[in-house]
mmCIF file of C-alpha atoms and ligand atoms in Angstrom:
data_model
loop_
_atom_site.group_PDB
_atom_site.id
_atom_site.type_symbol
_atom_site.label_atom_id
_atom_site.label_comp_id
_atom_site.label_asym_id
_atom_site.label_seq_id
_atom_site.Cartn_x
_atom_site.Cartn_y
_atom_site.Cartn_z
ATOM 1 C CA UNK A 1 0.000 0.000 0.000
ATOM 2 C CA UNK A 2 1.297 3.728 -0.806
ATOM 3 C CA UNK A 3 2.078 5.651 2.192
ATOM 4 C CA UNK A 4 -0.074 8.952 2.244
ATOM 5 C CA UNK A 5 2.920 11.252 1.635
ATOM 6 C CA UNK A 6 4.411 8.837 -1.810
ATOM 7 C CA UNK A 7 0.760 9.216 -3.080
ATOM 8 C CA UNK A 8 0.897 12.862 -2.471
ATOM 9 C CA UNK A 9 4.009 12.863 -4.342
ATOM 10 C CA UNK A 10 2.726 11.093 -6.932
ATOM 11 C CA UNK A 11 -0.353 12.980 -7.286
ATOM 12 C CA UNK A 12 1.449 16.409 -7.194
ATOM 13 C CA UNK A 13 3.815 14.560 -10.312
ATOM 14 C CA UNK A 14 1.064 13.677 -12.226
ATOM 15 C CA UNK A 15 -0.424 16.990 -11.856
ATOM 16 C CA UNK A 16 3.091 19.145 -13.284
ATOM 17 C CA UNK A 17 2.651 16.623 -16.062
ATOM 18 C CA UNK A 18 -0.594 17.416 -16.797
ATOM 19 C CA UNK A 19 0.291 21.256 -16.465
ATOM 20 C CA UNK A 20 3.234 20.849 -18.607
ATOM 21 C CA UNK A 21 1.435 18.205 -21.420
ATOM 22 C CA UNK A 22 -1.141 20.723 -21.129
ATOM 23 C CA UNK A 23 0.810 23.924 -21.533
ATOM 24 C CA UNK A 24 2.390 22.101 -24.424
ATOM 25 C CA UNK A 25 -0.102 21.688 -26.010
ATOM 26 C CA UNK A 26 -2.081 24.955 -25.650
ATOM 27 C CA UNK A 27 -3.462 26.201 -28.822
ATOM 28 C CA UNK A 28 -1.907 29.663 -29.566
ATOM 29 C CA UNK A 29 -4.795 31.549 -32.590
ATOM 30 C CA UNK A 30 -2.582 34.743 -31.703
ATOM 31 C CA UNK A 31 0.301 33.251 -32.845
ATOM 32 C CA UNK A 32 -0.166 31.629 -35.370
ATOM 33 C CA UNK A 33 -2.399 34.411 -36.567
ATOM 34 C CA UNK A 34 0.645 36.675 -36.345
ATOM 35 C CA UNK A 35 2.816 34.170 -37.970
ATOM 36 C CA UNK A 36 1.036 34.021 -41.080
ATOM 37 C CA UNK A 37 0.819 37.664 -41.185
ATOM 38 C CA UNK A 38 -3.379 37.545 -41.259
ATOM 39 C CA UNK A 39 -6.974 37.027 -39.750
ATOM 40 C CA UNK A 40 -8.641 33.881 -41.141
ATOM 41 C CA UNK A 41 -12.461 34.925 -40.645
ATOM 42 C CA UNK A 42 -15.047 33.207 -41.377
ATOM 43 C CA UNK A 43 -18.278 35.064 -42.898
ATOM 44 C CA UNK A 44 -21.528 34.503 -44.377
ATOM 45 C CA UNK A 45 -21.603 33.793 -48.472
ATOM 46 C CA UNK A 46 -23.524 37.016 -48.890
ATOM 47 C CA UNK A 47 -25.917 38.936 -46.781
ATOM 48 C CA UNK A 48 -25.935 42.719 -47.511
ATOM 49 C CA UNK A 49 -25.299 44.823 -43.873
ATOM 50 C CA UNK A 50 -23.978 42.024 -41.995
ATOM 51 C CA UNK A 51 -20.801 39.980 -44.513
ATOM 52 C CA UNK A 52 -21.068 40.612 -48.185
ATOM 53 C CA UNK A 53 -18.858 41.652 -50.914
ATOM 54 C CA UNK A 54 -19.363 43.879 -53.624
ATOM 55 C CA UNK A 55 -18.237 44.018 -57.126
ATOM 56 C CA UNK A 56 -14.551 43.597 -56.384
ATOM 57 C CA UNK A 57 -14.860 41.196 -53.836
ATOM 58 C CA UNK A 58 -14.525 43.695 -51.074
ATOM 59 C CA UNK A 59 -16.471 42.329 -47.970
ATOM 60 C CA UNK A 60 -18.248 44.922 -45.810
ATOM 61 C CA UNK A 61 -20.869 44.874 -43.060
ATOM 62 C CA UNK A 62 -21.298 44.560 -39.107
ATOM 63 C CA UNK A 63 -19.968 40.651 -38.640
ATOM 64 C CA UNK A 64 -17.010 42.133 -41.306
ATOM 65 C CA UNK A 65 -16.366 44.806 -38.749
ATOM 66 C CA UNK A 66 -15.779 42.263 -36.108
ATOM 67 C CA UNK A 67 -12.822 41.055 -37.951
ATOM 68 C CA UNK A 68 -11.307 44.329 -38.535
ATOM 69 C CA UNK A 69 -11.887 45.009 -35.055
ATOM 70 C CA UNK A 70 -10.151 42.190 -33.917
ATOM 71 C CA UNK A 71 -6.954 42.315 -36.884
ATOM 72 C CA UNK A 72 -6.889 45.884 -35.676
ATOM 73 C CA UNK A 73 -6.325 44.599 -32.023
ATOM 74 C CA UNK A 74 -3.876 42.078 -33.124
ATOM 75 C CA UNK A 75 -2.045 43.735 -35.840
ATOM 76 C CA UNK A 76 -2.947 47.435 -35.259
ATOM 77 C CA UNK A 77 -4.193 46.918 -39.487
ATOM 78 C CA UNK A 78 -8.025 46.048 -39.768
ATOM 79 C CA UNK A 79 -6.679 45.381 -43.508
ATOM 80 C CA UNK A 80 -4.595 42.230 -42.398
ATOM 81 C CA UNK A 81 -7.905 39.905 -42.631
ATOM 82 C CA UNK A 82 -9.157 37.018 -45.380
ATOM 83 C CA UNK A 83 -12.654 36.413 -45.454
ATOM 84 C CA UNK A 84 -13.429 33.069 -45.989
ATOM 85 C CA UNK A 85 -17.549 32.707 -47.502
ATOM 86 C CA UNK A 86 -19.276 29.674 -45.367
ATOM 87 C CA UNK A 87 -22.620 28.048 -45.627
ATOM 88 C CA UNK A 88 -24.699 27.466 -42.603
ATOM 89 C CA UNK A 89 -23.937 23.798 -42.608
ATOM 90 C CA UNK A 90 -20.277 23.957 -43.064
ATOM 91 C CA UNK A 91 -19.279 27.041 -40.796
ATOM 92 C CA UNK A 92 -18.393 25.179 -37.448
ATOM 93 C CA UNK A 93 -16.461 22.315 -38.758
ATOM 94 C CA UNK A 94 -14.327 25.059 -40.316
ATOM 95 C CA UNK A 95 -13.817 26.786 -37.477
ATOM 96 C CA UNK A 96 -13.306 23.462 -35.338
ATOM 97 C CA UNK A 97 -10.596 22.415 -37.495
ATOM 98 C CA UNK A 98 -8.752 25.711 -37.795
ATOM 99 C CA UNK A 99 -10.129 26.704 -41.606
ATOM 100 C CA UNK A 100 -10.361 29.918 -39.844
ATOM 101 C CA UNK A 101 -9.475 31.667 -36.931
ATOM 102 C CA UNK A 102 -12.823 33.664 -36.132
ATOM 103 C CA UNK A 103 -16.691 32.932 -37.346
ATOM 104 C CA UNK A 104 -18.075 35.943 -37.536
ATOM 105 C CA UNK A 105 -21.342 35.274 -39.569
ATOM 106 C CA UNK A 106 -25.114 36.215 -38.177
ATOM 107 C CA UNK A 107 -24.528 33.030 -35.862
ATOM 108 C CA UNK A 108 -26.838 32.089 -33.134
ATOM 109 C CA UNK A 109 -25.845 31.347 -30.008
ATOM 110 C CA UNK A 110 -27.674 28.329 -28.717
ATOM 111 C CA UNK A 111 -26.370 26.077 -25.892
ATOM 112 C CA UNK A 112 -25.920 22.846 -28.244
ATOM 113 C CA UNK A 113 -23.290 24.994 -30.522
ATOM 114 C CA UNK A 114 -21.879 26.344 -26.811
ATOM 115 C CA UNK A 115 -21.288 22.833 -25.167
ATOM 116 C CA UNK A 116 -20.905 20.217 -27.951
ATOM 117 C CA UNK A 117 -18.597 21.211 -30.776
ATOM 118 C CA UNK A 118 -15.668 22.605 -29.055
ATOM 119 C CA UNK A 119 -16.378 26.128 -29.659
ATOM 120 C CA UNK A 120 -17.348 29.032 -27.716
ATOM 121 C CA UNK A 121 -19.452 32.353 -28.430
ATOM 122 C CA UNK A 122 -17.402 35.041 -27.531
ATOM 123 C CA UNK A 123 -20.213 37.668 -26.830
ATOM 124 C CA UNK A 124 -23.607 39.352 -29.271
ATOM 125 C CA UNK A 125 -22.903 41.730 -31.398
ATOM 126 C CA UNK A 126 -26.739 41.718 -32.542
ATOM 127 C CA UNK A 127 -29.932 40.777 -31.278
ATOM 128 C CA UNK A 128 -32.046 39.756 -33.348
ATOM 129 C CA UNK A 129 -35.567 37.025 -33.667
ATOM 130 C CA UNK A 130 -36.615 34.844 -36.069
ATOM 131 C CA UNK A 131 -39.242 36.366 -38.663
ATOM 132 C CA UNK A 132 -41.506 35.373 -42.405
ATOM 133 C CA UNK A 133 -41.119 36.877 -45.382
ATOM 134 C CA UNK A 134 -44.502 36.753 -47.988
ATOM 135 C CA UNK A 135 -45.100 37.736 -51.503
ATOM 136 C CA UNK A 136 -47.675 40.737 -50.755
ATOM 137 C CA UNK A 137 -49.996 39.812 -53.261
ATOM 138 C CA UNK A 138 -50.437 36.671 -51.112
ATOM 139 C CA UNK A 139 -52.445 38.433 -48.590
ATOM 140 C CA UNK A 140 -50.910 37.242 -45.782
ATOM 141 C CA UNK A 141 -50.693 39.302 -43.195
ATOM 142 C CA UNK A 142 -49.627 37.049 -39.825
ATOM 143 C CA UNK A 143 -47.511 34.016 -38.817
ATOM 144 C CA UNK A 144 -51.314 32.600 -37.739
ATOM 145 C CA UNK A 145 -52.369 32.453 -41.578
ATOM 146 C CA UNK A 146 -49.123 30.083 -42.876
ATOM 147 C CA UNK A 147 -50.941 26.808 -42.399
ATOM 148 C CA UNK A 148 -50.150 24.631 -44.603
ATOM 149 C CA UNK A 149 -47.702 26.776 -46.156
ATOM 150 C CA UNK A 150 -44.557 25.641 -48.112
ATOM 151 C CA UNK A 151 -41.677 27.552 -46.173
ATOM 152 C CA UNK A 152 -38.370 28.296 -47.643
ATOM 153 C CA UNK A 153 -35.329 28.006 -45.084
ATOM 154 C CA UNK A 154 -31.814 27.551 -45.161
ATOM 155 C CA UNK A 155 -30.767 24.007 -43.983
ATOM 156 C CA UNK A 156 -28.333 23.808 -40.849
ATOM 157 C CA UNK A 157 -29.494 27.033 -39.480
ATOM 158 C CA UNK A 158 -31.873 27.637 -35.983
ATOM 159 C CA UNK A 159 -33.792 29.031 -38.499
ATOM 160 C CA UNK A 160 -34.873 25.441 -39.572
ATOM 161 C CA UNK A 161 -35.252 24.039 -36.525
ATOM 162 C CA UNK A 162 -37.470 26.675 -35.316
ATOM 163 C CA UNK A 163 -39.588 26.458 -37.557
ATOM 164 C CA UNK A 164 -40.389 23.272 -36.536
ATOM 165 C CA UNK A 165 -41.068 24.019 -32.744
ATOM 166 C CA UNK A 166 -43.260 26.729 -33.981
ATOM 167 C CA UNK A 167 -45.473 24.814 -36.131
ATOM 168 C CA UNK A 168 -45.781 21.850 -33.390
ATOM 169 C CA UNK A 169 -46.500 24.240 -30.655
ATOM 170 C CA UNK A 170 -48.858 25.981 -32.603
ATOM 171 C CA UNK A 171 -50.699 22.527 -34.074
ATOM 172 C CA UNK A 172 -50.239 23.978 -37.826
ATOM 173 C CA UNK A 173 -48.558 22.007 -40.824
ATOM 174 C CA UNK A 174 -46.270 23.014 -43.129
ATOM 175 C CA UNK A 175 -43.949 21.876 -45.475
ATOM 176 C CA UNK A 176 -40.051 22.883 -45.269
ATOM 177 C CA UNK A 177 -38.174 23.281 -48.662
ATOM 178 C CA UNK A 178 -34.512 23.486 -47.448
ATOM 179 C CA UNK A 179 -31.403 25.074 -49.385
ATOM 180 C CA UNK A 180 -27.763 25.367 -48.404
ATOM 181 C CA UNK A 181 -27.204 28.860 -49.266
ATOM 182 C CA UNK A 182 -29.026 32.382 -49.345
ATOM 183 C CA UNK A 183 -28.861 33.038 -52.888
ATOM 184 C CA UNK A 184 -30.605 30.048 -53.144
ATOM 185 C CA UNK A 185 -33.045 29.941 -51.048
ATOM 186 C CA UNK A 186 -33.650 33.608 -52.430
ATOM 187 C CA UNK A 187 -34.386 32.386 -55.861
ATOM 188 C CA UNK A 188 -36.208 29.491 -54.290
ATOM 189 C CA UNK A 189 -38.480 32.269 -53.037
ATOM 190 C CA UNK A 190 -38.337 34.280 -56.013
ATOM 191 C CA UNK A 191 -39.173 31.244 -58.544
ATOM 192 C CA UNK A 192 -42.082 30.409 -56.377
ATOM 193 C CA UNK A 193 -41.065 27.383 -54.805
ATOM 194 C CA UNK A 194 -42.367 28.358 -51.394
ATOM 195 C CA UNK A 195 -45.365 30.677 -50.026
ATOM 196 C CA UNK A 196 -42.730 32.089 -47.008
ATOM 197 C CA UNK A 197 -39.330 32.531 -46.686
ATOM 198 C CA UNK A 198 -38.304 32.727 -42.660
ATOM 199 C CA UNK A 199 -34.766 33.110 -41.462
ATOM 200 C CA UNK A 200 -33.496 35.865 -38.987
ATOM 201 C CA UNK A 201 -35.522 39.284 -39.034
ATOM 202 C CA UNK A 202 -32.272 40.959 -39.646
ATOM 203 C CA UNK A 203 -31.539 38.585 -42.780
ATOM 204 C CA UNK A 204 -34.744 39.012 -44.183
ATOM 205 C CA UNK A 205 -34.010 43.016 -44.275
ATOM 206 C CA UNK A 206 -31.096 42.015 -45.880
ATOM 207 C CA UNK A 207 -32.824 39.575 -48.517
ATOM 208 C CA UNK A 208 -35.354 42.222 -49.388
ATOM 209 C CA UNK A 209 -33.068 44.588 -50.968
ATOM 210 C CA UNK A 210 -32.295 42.155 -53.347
ATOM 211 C CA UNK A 211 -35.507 42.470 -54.776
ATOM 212 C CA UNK A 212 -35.872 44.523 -58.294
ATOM 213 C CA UNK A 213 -38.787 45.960 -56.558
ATOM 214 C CA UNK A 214 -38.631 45.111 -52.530
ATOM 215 C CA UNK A 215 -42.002 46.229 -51.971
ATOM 216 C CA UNK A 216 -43.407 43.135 -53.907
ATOM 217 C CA UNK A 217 -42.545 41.049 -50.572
ATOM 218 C CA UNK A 218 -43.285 42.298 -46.739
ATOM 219 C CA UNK A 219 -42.040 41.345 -43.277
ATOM 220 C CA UNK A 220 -44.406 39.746 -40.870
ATOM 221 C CA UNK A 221 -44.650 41.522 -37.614
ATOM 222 C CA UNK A 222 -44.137 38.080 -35.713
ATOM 223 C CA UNK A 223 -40.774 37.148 -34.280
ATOM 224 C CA UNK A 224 -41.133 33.506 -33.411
ATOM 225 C CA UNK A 225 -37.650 32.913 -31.398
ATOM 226 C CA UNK A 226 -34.527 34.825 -29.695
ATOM 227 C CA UNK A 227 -31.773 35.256 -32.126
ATOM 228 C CA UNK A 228 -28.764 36.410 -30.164
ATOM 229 C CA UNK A 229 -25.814 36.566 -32.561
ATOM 230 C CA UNK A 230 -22.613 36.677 -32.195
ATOM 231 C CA UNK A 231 -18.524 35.494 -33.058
ATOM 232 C CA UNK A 232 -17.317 32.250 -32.309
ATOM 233 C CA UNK A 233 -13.906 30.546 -31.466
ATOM 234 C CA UNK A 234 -12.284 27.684 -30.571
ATOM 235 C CA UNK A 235 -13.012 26.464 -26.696
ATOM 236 C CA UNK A 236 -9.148 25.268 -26.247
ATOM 237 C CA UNK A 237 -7.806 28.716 -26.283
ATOM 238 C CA UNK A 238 -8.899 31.264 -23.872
ATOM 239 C CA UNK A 239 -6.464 34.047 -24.687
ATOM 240 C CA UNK A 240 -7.764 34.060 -28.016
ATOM 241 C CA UNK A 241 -11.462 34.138 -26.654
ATOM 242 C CA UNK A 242 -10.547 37.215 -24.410
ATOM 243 C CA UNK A 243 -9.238 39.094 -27.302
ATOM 244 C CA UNK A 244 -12.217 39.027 -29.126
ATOM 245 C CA UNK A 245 -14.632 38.832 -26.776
ATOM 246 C CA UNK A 246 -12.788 42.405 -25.558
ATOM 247 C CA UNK A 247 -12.914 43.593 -28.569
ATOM 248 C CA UNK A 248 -16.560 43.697 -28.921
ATOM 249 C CA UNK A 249 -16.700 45.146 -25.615
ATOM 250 C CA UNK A 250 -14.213 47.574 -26.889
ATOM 251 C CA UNK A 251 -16.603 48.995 -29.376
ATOM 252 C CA UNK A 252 -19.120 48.562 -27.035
ATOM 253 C CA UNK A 253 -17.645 50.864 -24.187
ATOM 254 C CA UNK A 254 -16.647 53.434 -26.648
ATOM 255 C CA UNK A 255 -19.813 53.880 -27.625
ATOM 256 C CA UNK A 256 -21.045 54.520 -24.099
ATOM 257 C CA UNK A 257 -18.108 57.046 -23.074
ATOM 258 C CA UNK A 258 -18.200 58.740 -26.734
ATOM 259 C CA UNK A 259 -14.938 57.862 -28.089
ATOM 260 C CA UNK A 260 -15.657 58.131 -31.547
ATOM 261 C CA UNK A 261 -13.631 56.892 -34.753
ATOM 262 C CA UNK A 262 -13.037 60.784 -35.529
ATOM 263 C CA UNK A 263 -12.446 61.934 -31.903
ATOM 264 C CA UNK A 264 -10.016 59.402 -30.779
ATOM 265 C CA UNK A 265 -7.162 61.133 -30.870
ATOM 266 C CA UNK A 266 -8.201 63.826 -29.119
ATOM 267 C CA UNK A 267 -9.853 61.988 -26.543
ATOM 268 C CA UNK A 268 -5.996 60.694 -25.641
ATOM 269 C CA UNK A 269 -5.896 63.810 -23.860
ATOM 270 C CA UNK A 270 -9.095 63.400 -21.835
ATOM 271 C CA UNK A 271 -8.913 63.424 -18.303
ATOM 272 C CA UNK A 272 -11.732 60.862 -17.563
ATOM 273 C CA UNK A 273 -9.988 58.018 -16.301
ATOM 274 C CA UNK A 274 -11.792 55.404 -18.099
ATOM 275 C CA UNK A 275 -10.964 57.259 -21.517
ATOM 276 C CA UNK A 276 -7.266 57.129 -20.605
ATOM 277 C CA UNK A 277 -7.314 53.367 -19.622
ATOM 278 C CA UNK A 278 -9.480 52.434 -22.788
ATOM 279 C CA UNK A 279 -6.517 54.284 -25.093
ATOM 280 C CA UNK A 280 -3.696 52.668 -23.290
ATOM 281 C CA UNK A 281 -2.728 56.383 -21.764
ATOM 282 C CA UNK A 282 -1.131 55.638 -18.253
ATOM 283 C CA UNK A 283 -2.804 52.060 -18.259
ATOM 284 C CA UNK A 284 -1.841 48.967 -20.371
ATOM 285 C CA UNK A 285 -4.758 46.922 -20.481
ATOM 286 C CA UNK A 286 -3.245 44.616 -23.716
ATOM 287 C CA UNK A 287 -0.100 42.879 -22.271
ATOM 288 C CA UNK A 288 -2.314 40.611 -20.086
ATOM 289 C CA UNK A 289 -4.235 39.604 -23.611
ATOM 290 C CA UNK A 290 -0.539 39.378 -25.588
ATOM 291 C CA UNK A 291 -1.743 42.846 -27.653
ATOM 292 C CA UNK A 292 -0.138 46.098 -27.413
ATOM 293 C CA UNK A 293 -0.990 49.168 -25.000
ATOM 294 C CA UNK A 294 -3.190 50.669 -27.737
ATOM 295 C CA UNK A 295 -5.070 47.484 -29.057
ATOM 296 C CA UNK A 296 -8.023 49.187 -28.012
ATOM 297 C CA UNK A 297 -7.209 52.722 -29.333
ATOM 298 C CA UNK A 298 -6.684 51.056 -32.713
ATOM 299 C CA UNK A 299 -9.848 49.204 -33.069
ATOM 300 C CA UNK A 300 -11.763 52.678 -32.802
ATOM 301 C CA UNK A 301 -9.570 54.767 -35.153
ATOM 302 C CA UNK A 302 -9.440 51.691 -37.576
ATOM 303 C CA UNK A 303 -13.193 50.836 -37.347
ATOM 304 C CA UNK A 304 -15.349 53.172 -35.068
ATOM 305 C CA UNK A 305 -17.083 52.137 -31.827
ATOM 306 C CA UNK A 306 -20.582 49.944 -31.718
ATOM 307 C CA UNK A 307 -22.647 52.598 -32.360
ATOM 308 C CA UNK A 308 -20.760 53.909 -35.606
ATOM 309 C CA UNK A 309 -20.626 50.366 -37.002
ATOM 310 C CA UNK A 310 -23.959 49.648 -36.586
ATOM 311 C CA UNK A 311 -25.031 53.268 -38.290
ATOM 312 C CA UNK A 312 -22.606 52.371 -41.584
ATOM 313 C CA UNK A 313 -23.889 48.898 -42.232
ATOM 314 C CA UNK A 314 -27.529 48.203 -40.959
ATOM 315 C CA UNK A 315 -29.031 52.007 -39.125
ATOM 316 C CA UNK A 316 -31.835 53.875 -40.157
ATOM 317 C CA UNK A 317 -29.689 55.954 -43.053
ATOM 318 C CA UNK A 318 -28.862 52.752 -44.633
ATOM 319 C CA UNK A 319 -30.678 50.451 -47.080
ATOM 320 C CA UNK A 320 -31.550 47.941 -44.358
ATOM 321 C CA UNK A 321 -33.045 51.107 -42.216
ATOM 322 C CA UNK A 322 -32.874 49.344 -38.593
ATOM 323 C CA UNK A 323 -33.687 51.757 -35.671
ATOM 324 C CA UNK A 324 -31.424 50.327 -32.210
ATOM 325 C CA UNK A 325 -33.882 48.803 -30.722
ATOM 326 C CA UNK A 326 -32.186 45.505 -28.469
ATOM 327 C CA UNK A 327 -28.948 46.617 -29.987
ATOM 328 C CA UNK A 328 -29.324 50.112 -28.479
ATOM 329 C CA UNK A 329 -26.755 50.673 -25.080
ATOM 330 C CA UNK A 330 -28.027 49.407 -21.781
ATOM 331 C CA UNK A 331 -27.880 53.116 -20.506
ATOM 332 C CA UNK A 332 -30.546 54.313 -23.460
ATOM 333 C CA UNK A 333 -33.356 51.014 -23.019
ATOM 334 C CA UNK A 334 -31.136 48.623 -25.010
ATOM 335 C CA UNK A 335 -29.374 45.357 -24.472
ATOM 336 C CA UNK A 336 -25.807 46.701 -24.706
ATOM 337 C CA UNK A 337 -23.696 46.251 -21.835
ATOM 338 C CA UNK A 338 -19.991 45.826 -21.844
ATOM 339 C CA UNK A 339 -18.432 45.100 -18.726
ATOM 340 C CA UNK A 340 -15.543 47.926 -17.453
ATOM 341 C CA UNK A 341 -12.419 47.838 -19.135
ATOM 342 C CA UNK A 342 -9.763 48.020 -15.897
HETATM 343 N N1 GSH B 1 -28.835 32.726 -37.127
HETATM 344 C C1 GSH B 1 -29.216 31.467 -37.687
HETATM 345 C C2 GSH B 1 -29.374 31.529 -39.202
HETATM 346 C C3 GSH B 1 -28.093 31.907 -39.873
HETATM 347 C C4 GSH B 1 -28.092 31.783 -41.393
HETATM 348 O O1 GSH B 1 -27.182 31.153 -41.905
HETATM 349 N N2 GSH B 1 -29.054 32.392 -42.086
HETATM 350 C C5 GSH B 1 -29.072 32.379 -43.497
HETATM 351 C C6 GSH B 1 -30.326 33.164 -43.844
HETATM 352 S S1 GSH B 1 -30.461 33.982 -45.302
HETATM 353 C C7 GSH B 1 -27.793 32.986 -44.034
HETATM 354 O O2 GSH B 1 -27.209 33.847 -43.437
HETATM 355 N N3 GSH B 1 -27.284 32.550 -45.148
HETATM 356 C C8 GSH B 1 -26.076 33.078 -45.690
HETATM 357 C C9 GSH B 1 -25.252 32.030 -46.324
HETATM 358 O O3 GSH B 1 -25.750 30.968 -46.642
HETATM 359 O O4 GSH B 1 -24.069 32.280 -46.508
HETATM 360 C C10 GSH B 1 -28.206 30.396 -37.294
HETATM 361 O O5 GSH B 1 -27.185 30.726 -36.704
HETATM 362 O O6 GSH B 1 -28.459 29.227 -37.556
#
């Protein structure tokens, strides 16, 4: 039999090996996104506002932002990214097996997708519900009226599997017609192949200004689940997590103390504490994360704060026309709340 103090001795050796084997083999995303000089992100394959790229294959939009924000972070150069265009069904195993570094792609965060694939969601940079889409000649007018209806929906999204609570709980029938990517399931809806197209409320926006005349189709006023989306990473690395779950609180807090893309440089010189900390002056809040003093500092000169980003790509002056609603700050009615940066 062991004495008490050997097996002591040999649990305290098997632990340093399992905190050396371990530290081993800790995953390092910052480095080897430094080493190979750029961002891997993943994004949508085309969703106007949120990750879509225009004529020269030039992506823009909010989830786009979140991987400037974060190459700005890393590399002080929200330039140093490559977008990589997923599909619903194929976006985690990319990120699982290190296709890319980041998803940032109108990405629900559901506990499944949190506990079962090795991934983890890294904060919400929009809140959003699920919503229908009709022809308006169709006369529909509610979510109550789609019985029986033919539904159009993307396959290996919540969007799908929604849809299938709400027609149980609601004892209506329906019948899905899946497709793998937006462009199809657009034309799907376009050629007639369904009555309804659902998907996020924010997506649909973003589908109807692909219409030659968007007022042929309308929104329904019913949101039938909580979409919460947000960027995702890899669960084995929890540097890598911090940084960009920081970052969006980066924007986030910027917003709320009115640091502004255009002001930033003068707000160096601000004597409100929390400014100074946020832009690195007197406080270096990146070492502990492996960035620089100014990771912050960069991310808001480079791509604006919350607010700003949100304007650009989906507010009220752009084509998708979104008022803040959830996505307003916590401090005017909305969900936005970013922890203090100290
Ligand atoms: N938020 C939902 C739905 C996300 C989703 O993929 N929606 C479609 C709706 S149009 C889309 O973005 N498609 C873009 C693509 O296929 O690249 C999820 O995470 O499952």
């Amino acid at each position: 039999m062991f004495s008490l103090s050997k097996n002591t001795r040999i649990l305290s050796g098997l632990l340093v090996a399992t905190v050396i084997t371990t530290s081993f083999a800790q995953a390092s995303t910052l480095r080897d996104v430094r080493n190979k000089g750029f961002l891997a992100c993943g994004v949508s394959t085309g969703i106007p506002g949120f990750s879509n790229p225009d004529n020269e294959g030039r992506w823009s939009g909010l989830d786009v932002d979140v991987c400037r924000a974060v190459a700005a972070a890393v590399f002080g150069d929200s330039e140093k990214v490559r977008y990589i265009p997923l599909t619903p069904a194929d976006r985690f195993n990319a990120l699982a097996v290190g296709e890319v570094d980041l998803l940032s792609r109108n990405t629900t965060w559901t506990h499944t997708r949190d506990t079962t694939f090795g991934l983890i969601f890294a904060g919400i940079n929009f809140y959003d519900g699920q919503g229908f889409m009709v022809r308006r000649s169709s006369g529909i007018e509610s979510a109550e009226q789609l019985d029986g209806a033919a539904v159009c929906v993307q396959g290996g999204t919540t969007s799908e599997l929604n849809l299938a609570d709400y027609y149980r709980e609601n004892q209506l029938r329906y019948q899905p017609v899946p497709f793998a990517t937006s462009d199809q399931a657009l034309n799907g809806f376009m050629a007639g192949r369904c009555n309804v197209f659902s998907s996020d409320i924010s997506q649909l926006y973003a589908q109807r200004t692909r219409f030659e005349d968007p007022d042929s189709v309308m929104i329904l006023p019913n949101a039938i689940s909580k979409e919460p989306l947000g960027p995702v990473v890899r669960q084995d690395d929890m540097q890598w997590y911090n940084i960009v779950k920081w970052t969006l609180y980066a924007l986030v807090n910027a917003e709320e103390y009115g640091v502004t893309q255009d002001n930033v440089d003068e707000m160096r010189d601000s004597r409100t504490p929390v400014i100074q900390r946020m832009l690195g002056v007197n406080a270096d809040t990146g070492r502990a994360m492996g960035l620089s003093s100014d990771w912050a500092y960069q991310i808001i000169k480079q791509v604006g704060n919350y607010g700003e980003v949100f304007e650009r790509h989906v507010g009220k002056d752009s084509e998708l026309g979104f008022e803040r609603g959830m996505n307003e700050l916590w401090s005017k009615g909305g969900l936005l709340y970013a922890p203090p940066l100290r």
